[in-house]
Short mmCIF file of C-alpha atoms and ligand atoms in Angstrom, two decimals:
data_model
loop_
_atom_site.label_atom_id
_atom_site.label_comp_id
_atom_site.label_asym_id
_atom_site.label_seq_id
_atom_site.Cartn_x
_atom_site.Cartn_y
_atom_site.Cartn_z
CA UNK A 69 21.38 5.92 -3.36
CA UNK A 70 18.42 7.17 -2.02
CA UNK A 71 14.21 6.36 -1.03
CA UNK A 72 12.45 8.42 -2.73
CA UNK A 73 9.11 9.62 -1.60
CA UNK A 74 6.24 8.33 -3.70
CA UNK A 75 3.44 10.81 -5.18
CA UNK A 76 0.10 9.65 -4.38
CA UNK A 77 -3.13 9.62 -6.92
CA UNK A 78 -4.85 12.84 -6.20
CA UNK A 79 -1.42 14.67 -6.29
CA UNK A 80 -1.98 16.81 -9.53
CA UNK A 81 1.29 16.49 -10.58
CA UNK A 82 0.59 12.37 -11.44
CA UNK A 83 -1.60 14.08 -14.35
CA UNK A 84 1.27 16.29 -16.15
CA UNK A 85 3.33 15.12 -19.19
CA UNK A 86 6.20 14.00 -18.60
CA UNK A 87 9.61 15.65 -20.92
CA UNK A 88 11.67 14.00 -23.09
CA UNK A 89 15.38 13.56 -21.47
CA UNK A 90 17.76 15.05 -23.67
CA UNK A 91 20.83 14.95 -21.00
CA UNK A 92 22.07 11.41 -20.07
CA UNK A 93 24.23 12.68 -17.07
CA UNK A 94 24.90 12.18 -13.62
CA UNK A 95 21.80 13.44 -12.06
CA UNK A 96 19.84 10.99 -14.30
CA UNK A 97 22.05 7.93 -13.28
CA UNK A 98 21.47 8.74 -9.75
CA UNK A 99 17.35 9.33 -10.49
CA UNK A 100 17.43 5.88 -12.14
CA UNK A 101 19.32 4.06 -9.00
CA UNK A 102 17.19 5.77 -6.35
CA UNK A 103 13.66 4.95 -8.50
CA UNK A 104 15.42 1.54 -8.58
CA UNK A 105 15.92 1.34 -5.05
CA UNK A 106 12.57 2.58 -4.06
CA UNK A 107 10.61 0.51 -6.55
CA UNK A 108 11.86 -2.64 -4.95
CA UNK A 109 11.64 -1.07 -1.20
CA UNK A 110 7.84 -0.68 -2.32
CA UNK A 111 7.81 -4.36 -3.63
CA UNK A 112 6.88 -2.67 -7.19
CA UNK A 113 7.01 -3.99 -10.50
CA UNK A 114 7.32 -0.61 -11.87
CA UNK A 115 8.10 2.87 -11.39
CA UNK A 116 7.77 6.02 -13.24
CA UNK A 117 9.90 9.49 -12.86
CA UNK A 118 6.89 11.54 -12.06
CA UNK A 119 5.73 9.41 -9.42
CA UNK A 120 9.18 10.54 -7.34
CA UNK A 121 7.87 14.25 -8.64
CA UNK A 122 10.14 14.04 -11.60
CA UNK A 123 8.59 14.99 -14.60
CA UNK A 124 10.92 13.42 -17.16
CA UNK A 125 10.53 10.52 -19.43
CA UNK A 126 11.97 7.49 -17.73
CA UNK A 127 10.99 4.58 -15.69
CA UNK A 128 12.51 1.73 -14.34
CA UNK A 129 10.56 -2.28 -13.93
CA UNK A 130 11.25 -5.29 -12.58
CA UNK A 131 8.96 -7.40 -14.18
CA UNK A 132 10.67 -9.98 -15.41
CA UNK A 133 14.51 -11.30 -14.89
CA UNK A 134 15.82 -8.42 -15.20
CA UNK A 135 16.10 -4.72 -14.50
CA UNK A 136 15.10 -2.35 -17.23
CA UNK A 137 15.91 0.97 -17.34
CA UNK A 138 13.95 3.02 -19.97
CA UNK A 139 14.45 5.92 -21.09
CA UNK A 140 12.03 7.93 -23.65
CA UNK A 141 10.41 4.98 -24.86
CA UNK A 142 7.54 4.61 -27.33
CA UNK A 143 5.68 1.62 -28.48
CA UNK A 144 6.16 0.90 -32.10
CA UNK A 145 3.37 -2.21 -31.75
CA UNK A 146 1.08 -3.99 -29.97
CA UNK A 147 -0.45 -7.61 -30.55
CA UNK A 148 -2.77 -9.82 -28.87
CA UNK A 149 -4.56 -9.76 -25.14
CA UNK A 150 -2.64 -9.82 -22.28
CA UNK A 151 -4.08 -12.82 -19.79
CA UNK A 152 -2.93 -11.25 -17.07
CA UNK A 153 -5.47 -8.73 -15.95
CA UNK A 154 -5.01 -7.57 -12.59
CA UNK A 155 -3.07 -4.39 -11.86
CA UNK A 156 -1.93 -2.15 -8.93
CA UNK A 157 0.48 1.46 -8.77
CA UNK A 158 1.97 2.52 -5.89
CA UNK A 159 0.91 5.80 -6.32
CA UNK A 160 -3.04 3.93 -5.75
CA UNK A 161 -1.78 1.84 -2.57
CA UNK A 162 -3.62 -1.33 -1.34
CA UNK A 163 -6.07 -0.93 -4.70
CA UNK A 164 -6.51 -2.96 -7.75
CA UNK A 165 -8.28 -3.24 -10.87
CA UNK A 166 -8.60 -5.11 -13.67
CA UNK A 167 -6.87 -3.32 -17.28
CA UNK A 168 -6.93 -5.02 -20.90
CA UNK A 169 -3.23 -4.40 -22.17
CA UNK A 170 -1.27 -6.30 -25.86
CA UNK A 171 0.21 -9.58 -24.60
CA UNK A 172 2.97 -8.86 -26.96
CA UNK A 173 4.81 -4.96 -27.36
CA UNK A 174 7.44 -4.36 -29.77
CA UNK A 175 9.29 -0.90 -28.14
CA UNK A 176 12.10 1.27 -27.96
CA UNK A 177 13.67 3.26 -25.72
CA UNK A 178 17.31 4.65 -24.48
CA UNK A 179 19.37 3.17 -21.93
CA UNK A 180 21.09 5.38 -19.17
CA UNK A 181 23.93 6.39 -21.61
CA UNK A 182 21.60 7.12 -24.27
CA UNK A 183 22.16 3.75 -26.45
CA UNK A 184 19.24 2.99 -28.92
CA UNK A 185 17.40 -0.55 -27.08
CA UNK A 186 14.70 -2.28 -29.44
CA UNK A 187 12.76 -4.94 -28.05
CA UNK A 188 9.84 -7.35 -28.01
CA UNK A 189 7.97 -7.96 -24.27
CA UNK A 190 5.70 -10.43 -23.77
CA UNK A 191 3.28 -10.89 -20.75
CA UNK A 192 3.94 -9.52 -17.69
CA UNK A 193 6.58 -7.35 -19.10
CA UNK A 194 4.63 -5.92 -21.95
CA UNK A 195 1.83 -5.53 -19.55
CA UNK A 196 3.67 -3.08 -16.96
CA UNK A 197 5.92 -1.27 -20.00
CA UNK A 198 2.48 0.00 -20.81
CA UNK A 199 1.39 0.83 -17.37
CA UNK A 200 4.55 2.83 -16.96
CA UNK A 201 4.31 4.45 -20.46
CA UNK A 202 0.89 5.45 -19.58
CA UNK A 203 2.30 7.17 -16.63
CA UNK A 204 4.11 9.85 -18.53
CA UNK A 205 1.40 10.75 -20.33
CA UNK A 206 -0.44 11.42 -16.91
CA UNK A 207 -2.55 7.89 -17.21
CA UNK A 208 -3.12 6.17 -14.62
CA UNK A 209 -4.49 2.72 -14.97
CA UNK A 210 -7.89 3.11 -12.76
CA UNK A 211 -8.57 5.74 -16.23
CA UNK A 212 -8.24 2.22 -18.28
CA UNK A 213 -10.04 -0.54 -15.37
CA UNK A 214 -13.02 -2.26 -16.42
CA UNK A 215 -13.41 -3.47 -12.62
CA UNK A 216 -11.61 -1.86 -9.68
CA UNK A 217 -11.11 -3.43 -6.45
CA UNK A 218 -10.65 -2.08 -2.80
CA UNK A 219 -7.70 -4.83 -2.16
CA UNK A 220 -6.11 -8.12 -3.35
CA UNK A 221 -8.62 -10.16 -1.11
CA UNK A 222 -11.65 -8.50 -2.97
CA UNK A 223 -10.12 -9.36 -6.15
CA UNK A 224 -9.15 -12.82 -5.06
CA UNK A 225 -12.99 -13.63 -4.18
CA UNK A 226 -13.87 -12.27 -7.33
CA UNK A 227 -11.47 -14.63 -9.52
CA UNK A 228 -12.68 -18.14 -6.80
CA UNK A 229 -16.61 -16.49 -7.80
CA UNK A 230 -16.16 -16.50 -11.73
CA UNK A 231 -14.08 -20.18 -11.53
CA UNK A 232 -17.32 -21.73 -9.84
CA UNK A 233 -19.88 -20.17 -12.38
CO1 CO B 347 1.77 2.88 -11.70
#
């Protein structure tokens, strides 16, 4: 396993469409263990092949319990507002804004061997599956921000300002 070096917004290539993986082989079980390995060196929640300059369909999050690998995925339905509003990417270090996203997807994807996965995400989950989706599509979430931020703090004294109005 391997760190992989993370693309940074401004890098052209974070603006391509990704390609569907057709080949569920070596080279993309070690491309899902290094993303996995650099995602949590980054303290991510999420990370998408073309932000390692890979321009395939897959990312990897670590959102909830546990570890999901997805592969090709699509979202089949959205419901509701997500509550939880603020967002980062480490390809857009230190920043945040603030993105409207379905509390609830219902989505499918491939696992590393290819398997058919169908599930539901909720909250946090359903919130970065789209953030990653986005990403192979060449979205990034500052496109989608109704409020950015230039760090955490900023966003944190925003949040304390709206409580006491
Ligand atoms: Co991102």
């Amino acid at each position: 396993m391997a760190i992989r070096n993370i693309v940074k917004e401004g890098d052209e290539l974070l603006r391509k469409k990704s390609k569907p993986v057709v080949d569920f082989d070596k080279n993309l079980h070690m491309l899902l263990d290094d993303m996995v390995e650099t995602m949590h060196k980054a303290e991510g929640a999420g990370l998408a092949g073309v932000q390692v300059g890979v321009l395939k369909r897959v990312f990897v999050m670590h959102a909830g319990k546990e570890i999901r690998e997805c592969i090709n995925p699509k979202i089949l339905k959205e419901e509701g507002e997500n509550k939880i509003k603020v967002e980062g990417c480490l390809s857009v270090p230190g920043k945040c804004g603030t993105v409207d996203r379905p509390e609830k997807v219902w989505v499918e994807y491939q696992d590393r061997n290819g398997n058919k996965v169908n599930k539901k995400f909720t909250g946090f989950e359903a919130k970065c599956f789209c953030h990653e989706s986005d990403h192979l599509d060449g979205i990034l979430y500052i496109d989608k921000a109704t409020k950015m931020f230039k760090d955490r703090n900023e966003y944190g004294e925003y949040e304390k300002k709206k409580e006491t109005k």
